[in-house]
Amino acid sequence: MSLIASIENAMTRHVPDSLVSLALRFGLAVPFFKSGLTKWSGFGQLSDSTVLLFEEEFKFHILGKIYDYPSPQMMAYGAGIAEILLPILLALGLFGRFAAFGLLVMTAVIQLTIPSGWPIHLTWAAMALAIIVLGSGRLSADNLVRHV
């Protein structure tokens, strides 16, 4: 057996799938949650800078043209809520596939807004897709609910 095959077999035997799922969930949840925290100045109160970003700075880049965000204040609230709620659900593994799908959609919107960020956006998309396909794993609220 080759060295590479031996290493692969050892990893497969000693790294449980549940740990991989947990790492994926937290790896995707943390950057979105941290970003979400910066959008609020208090409970239910978006920071002025967040609204300003969506009104003045953030633009969609589509097929070589630049477009303003529609309803920037609503988009700011939606992003602020989603960046707090979806990562919490994902970290808990509660409605994990739904939360990952929501973050995948957000990643697509972020990519259209900041096209130069594609390397990290690709990483987020890959993690979200893996969670959507594999589910939240054994160490999740989804698994607890399924077995109650």
mmCIF file of C-alpha atoms in Angstrom:
data_model
loop_
_atom_site.group_PDB
_atom_site.id
_atom_site.type_symbol
_atom_site.label_atom_id
_atom_site.label_comp_id
_atom_site.label_asym_id
_atom_site.label_seq_id
_atom_site.Cartn_x
_atom_site.Cartn_y
_atom_site.Cartn_z
ATOM 1 C CA MET A 1 0.000 0.000 0.000
ATOM 2 C CA SER A 2 1.394 3.408 -0.886
ATOM 3 C CA LEU A 3 2.145 6.068 1.688
ATOM 4 C CA ILE A 4 -0.654 8.283 0.379
ATOM 5 C CA ALA A 5 -3.196 5.459 0.604
ATOM 6 C CA SER A 6 -2.040 4.721 4.168
ATOM 7 C CA ILE A 7 -2.512 8.351 5.177
ATOM 8 C CA GLU A 8 -5.941 8.477 3.521
ATOM 9 C CA ASN A 9 -7.029 5.298 5.321
ATOM 10 C CA ALA A 10 -5.788 6.620 8.679
ATOM 11 C CA MET A 11 -7.638 9.901 8.227
ATOM 12 C CA THR A 12 -10.823 8.132 7.169
ATOM 13 C CA ARG A 13 -10.696 5.909 10.241
ATOM 14 C CA HIS A 14 -9.721 8.578 12.786
ATOM 15 C CA VAL A 15 -11.547 11.714 11.636
ATOM 16 C CA PRO A 16 -15.285 11.205 12.051
ATOM 17 C CA ASP A 17 -17.694 12.667 9.510
ATOM 18 C CA SER A 18 -19.452 14.492 12.338
ATOM 19 C CA LEU A 19 -16.260 16.448 13.067
ATOM 20 C CA VAL A 20 -15.919 17.390 9.396
ATOM 21 C CA SER A 21 -19.535 18.628 9.298
ATOM 22 C CA LEU A 22 -19.037 20.598 12.504
ATOM 23 C CA ALA A 23 -15.871 22.224 11.139
ATOM 24 C CA LEU A 24 -17.635 23.147 7.890
ATOM 25 C CA ARG A 25 -20.582 24.651 9.777
ATOM 26 C CA PHE A 26 -18.406 26.786 12.052
ATOM 27 C CA GLY A 27 -15.990 27.679 9.253
ATOM 28 C CA LEU A 28 -18.855 29.159 7.261
ATOM 29 C CA ALA A 29 -20.803 30.619 10.183
ATOM 30 C CA VAL A 30 -18.018 32.619 11.857
ATOM 31 C CA PRO A 31 -17.156 35.144 9.102
ATOM 32 C CA PHE A 32 -20.824 35.873 8.390
ATOM 33 C CA PHE A 33 -21.673 36.263 12.094
ATOM 34 C CA LYS A 34 -18.705 38.587 12.667
ATOM 35 C CA SER A 35 -19.785 40.679 9.687
ATOM 36 C CA GLY A 36 -23.348 40.728 11.005
ATOM 37 C CA LEU A 37 -22.209 42.072 14.367
ATOM 38 C CA THR A 38 -20.637 45.108 12.658
ATOM 39 C CA LYS A 39 -23.942 46.064 11.036
ATOM 40 C CA TRP A 40 -25.827 46.826 14.259
ATOM 41 C CA SER A 41 -25.443 49.668 16.756
ATOM 42 C CA GLY A 42 -27.992 48.207 19.166
ATOM 43 C CA PHE A 43 -30.850 45.726 19.288
ATOM 44 C CA GLY A 44 -32.902 46.234 16.122
ATOM 45 C CA GLN A 45 -30.930 49.359 15.191
ATOM 46 C CA LEU A 46 -28.737 49.238 12.113
ATOM 47 C CA SER A 47 -25.639 51.390 12.315
ATOM 48 C CA ASP A 48 -25.673 54.534 10.176
ATOM 49 C CA SER A 49 -22.571 53.317 8.346
ATOM 50 C CA THR A 50 -24.332 50.103 7.314
ATOM 51 C CA VAL A 51 -27.227 51.969 5.723
ATOM 52 C CA LEU A 52 -24.788 54.381 4.060
ATOM 53 C CA LEU A 53 -22.791 51.488 2.592
ATOM 54 C CA PHE A 54 -25.908 49.999 1.002
ATOM 55 C CA GLU A 55 -27.047 53.413 -0.264
ATOM 56 C CA GLU A 56 -23.749 54.798 -1.554
ATOM 57 C CA GLU A 57 -20.962 52.222 -1.757
ATOM 58 C CA PHE A 58 -22.389 48.785 -2.497
ATOM 59 C CA LYS A 59 -23.269 48.285 -6.156
ATOM 60 C CA PHE A 60 -24.106 45.234 -8.246
ATOM 61 C CA HIS A 61 -21.554 44.417 -10.961
ATOM 62 C CA ILE A 62 -23.431 42.509 -13.646
ATOM 63 C CA LEU A 63 -22.163 41.879 -17.179
ATOM 64 C CA GLY A 64 -19.790 44.838 -17.096
ATOM 65 C CA LYS A 65 -22.371 47.321 -15.805
ATOM 66 C CA ILE A 66 -22.833 48.749 -12.322
ATOM 67 C CA TYR A 67 -26.272 49.003 -10.709
ATOM 68 C CA ASP A 68 -27.511 50.498 -7.432
ATOM 69 C CA TYR A 69 -28.989 48.155 -4.857
ATOM 70 C CA PRO A 70 -32.797 48.171 -5.022
ATOM 71 C CA SER A 71 -34.309 49.337 -1.721
ATOM 72 C CA PRO A 72 -30.914 49.779 -0.024
ATOM 73 C CA GLN A 73 -32.355 50.240 3.468
ATOM 74 C CA MET A 74 -34.355 47.015 3.171
ATOM 75 C CA MET A 75 -31.310 45.222 1.753
ATOM 76 C CA ALA A 76 -29.232 46.485 4.702
ATOM 77 C CA TYR A 77 -31.794 45.173 7.216
ATOM 78 C CA GLY A 78 -32.116 41.873 5.370
ATOM 79 C CA ALA A 79 -28.354 41.382 5.258
ATOM 80 C CA GLY A 80 -27.984 42.391 8.914
ATOM 81 C CA ILE A 81 -30.651 39.959 10.082
ATOM 82 C CA ALA A 82 -29.463 37.122 7.836
ATOM 83 C CA GLU A 83 -25.822 37.545 8.907
ATOM 84 C CA ILE A 84 -26.834 37.045 12.537
ATOM 85 C CA LEU A 85 -29.637 34.486 12.271
ATOM 86 C CA LEU A 86 -28.291 32.120 9.600
ATOM 87 C CA PRO A 87 -24.857 31.606 11.222
ATOM 88 C CA ILE A 88 -26.493 30.884 14.587
ATOM 89 C CA LEU A 89 -28.751 28.273 12.977
ATOM 90 C CA LEU A 90 -25.772 26.841 11.114
ATOM 91 C CA ALA A 91 -23.547 26.653 14.201
ATOM 92 C CA LEU A 92 -26.317 24.866 16.098
ATOM 93 C CA GLY A 93 -26.986 22.632 13.131
ATOM 94 C CA LEU A 94 -30.657 23.629 13.262
ATOM 95 C CA PHE A 95 -32.187 23.789 9.777
ATOM 96 C CA GLY A 96 -28.575 23.456 8.644
ATOM 97 C CA ARG A 97 -29.253 22.906 4.960
ATOM 98 C CA PHE A 98 -31.631 25.887 4.889
ATOM 99 C CA ALA A 99 -29.081 28.103 6.677
ATOM 100 C CA ALA A 100 -26.297 26.991 4.340
ATOM 101 C CA PHE A 101 -28.504 27.699 1.328
ATOM 102 C CA GLY A 102 -29.243 31.192 2.680
ATOM 103 C CA LEU A 103 -25.530 31.860 3.117
ATOM 104 C CA LEU A 104 -24.878 30.518 -0.398
ATOM 105 C CA VAL A 105 -27.391 33.047 -1.778
ATOM 106 C CA MET A 106 -25.736 35.787 0.290
ATOM 107 C CA THR A 107 -22.356 34.716 -1.061
ATOM 108 C CA ALA A 108 -23.671 35.085 -4.618
ATOM 109 C CA VAL A 109 -24.954 38.597 -3.837
ATOM 110 C CA ILE A 110 -21.637 39.491 -2.195
ATOM 111 C CA GLN A 111 -19.785 38.190 -5.269
ATOM 112 C CA LEU A 112 -21.897 40.433 -7.504
ATOM 113 C CA THR A 113 -21.103 43.347 -5.181
ATOM 114 C CA ILE A 114 -17.375 42.711 -4.682
ATOM 115 C CA PRO A 115 -16.180 40.692 -7.691
ATOM 116 C CA SER A 116 -12.525 40.899 -6.638
ATOM 117 C CA GLY A 117 -13.312 38.838 -3.529
ATOM 118 C CA TRP A 118 -13.889 35.687 -5.572
ATOM 119 C CA PRO A 119 -11.241 33.534 -3.822
ATOM 120 C CA ILE A 120 -12.929 33.747 -0.402
ATOM 121 C CA HIS A 121 -16.398 33.737 -1.965
ATOM 122 C CA LEU A 122 -15.531 30.487 -3.749
ATOM 123 C CA THR A 123 -14.453 29.002 -0.407
ATOM 124 C CA TRP A 124 -17.719 30.061 1.258
ATOM 125 C CA ALA A 125 -19.743 28.675 -1.651
ATOM 126 C CA ALA A 126 -17.890 25.336 -1.489
ATOM 127 C CA MET A 127 -18.523 25.045 2.273
ATOM 128 C CA ALA A 128 -22.193 25.946 1.853
ATOM 129 C CA LEU A 129 -22.638 23.418 -0.953
ATOM 130 C CA ALA A 130 -20.962 20.696 1.120
ATOM 131 C CA ILE A 131 -23.342 21.372 4.028
ATOM 132 C CA ILE A 132 -26.351 21.427 1.702
ATOM 133 C CA VAL A 133 -25.357 18.049 0.256
ATOM 134 C CA LEU A 134 -24.051 16.349 3.427
ATOM 135 C CA GLY A 135 -26.359 17.932 5.998
ATOM 136 C CA SER A 136 -25.430 19.139 9.473
ATOM 137 C CA GLY A 137 -23.996 15.836 10.692
ATOM 138 C CA ARG A 138 -24.428 13.892 13.912
ATOM 139 C CA LEU A 139 -23.319 16.754 16.181
ATOM 140 C CA SER A 140 -26.307 18.954 15.342
ATOM 141 C CA ALA A 141 -29.727 19.988 16.534
ATOM 142 C CA ASP A 142 -31.131 18.601 13.259
ATOM 143 C CA ASN A 143 -29.849 15.160 14.269
ATOM 144 C CA LEU A 144 -31.292 15.499 17.782
ATOM 145 C CA VAL A 145 -34.706 16.479 16.428
ATOM 146 C CA ARG A 146 -34.647 13.588 13.954
ATOM 147 C CA HIS A 147 -34.086 11.095 16.783
ATOM 148 C CA VAL A 148 -36.638 12.444 19.264
#
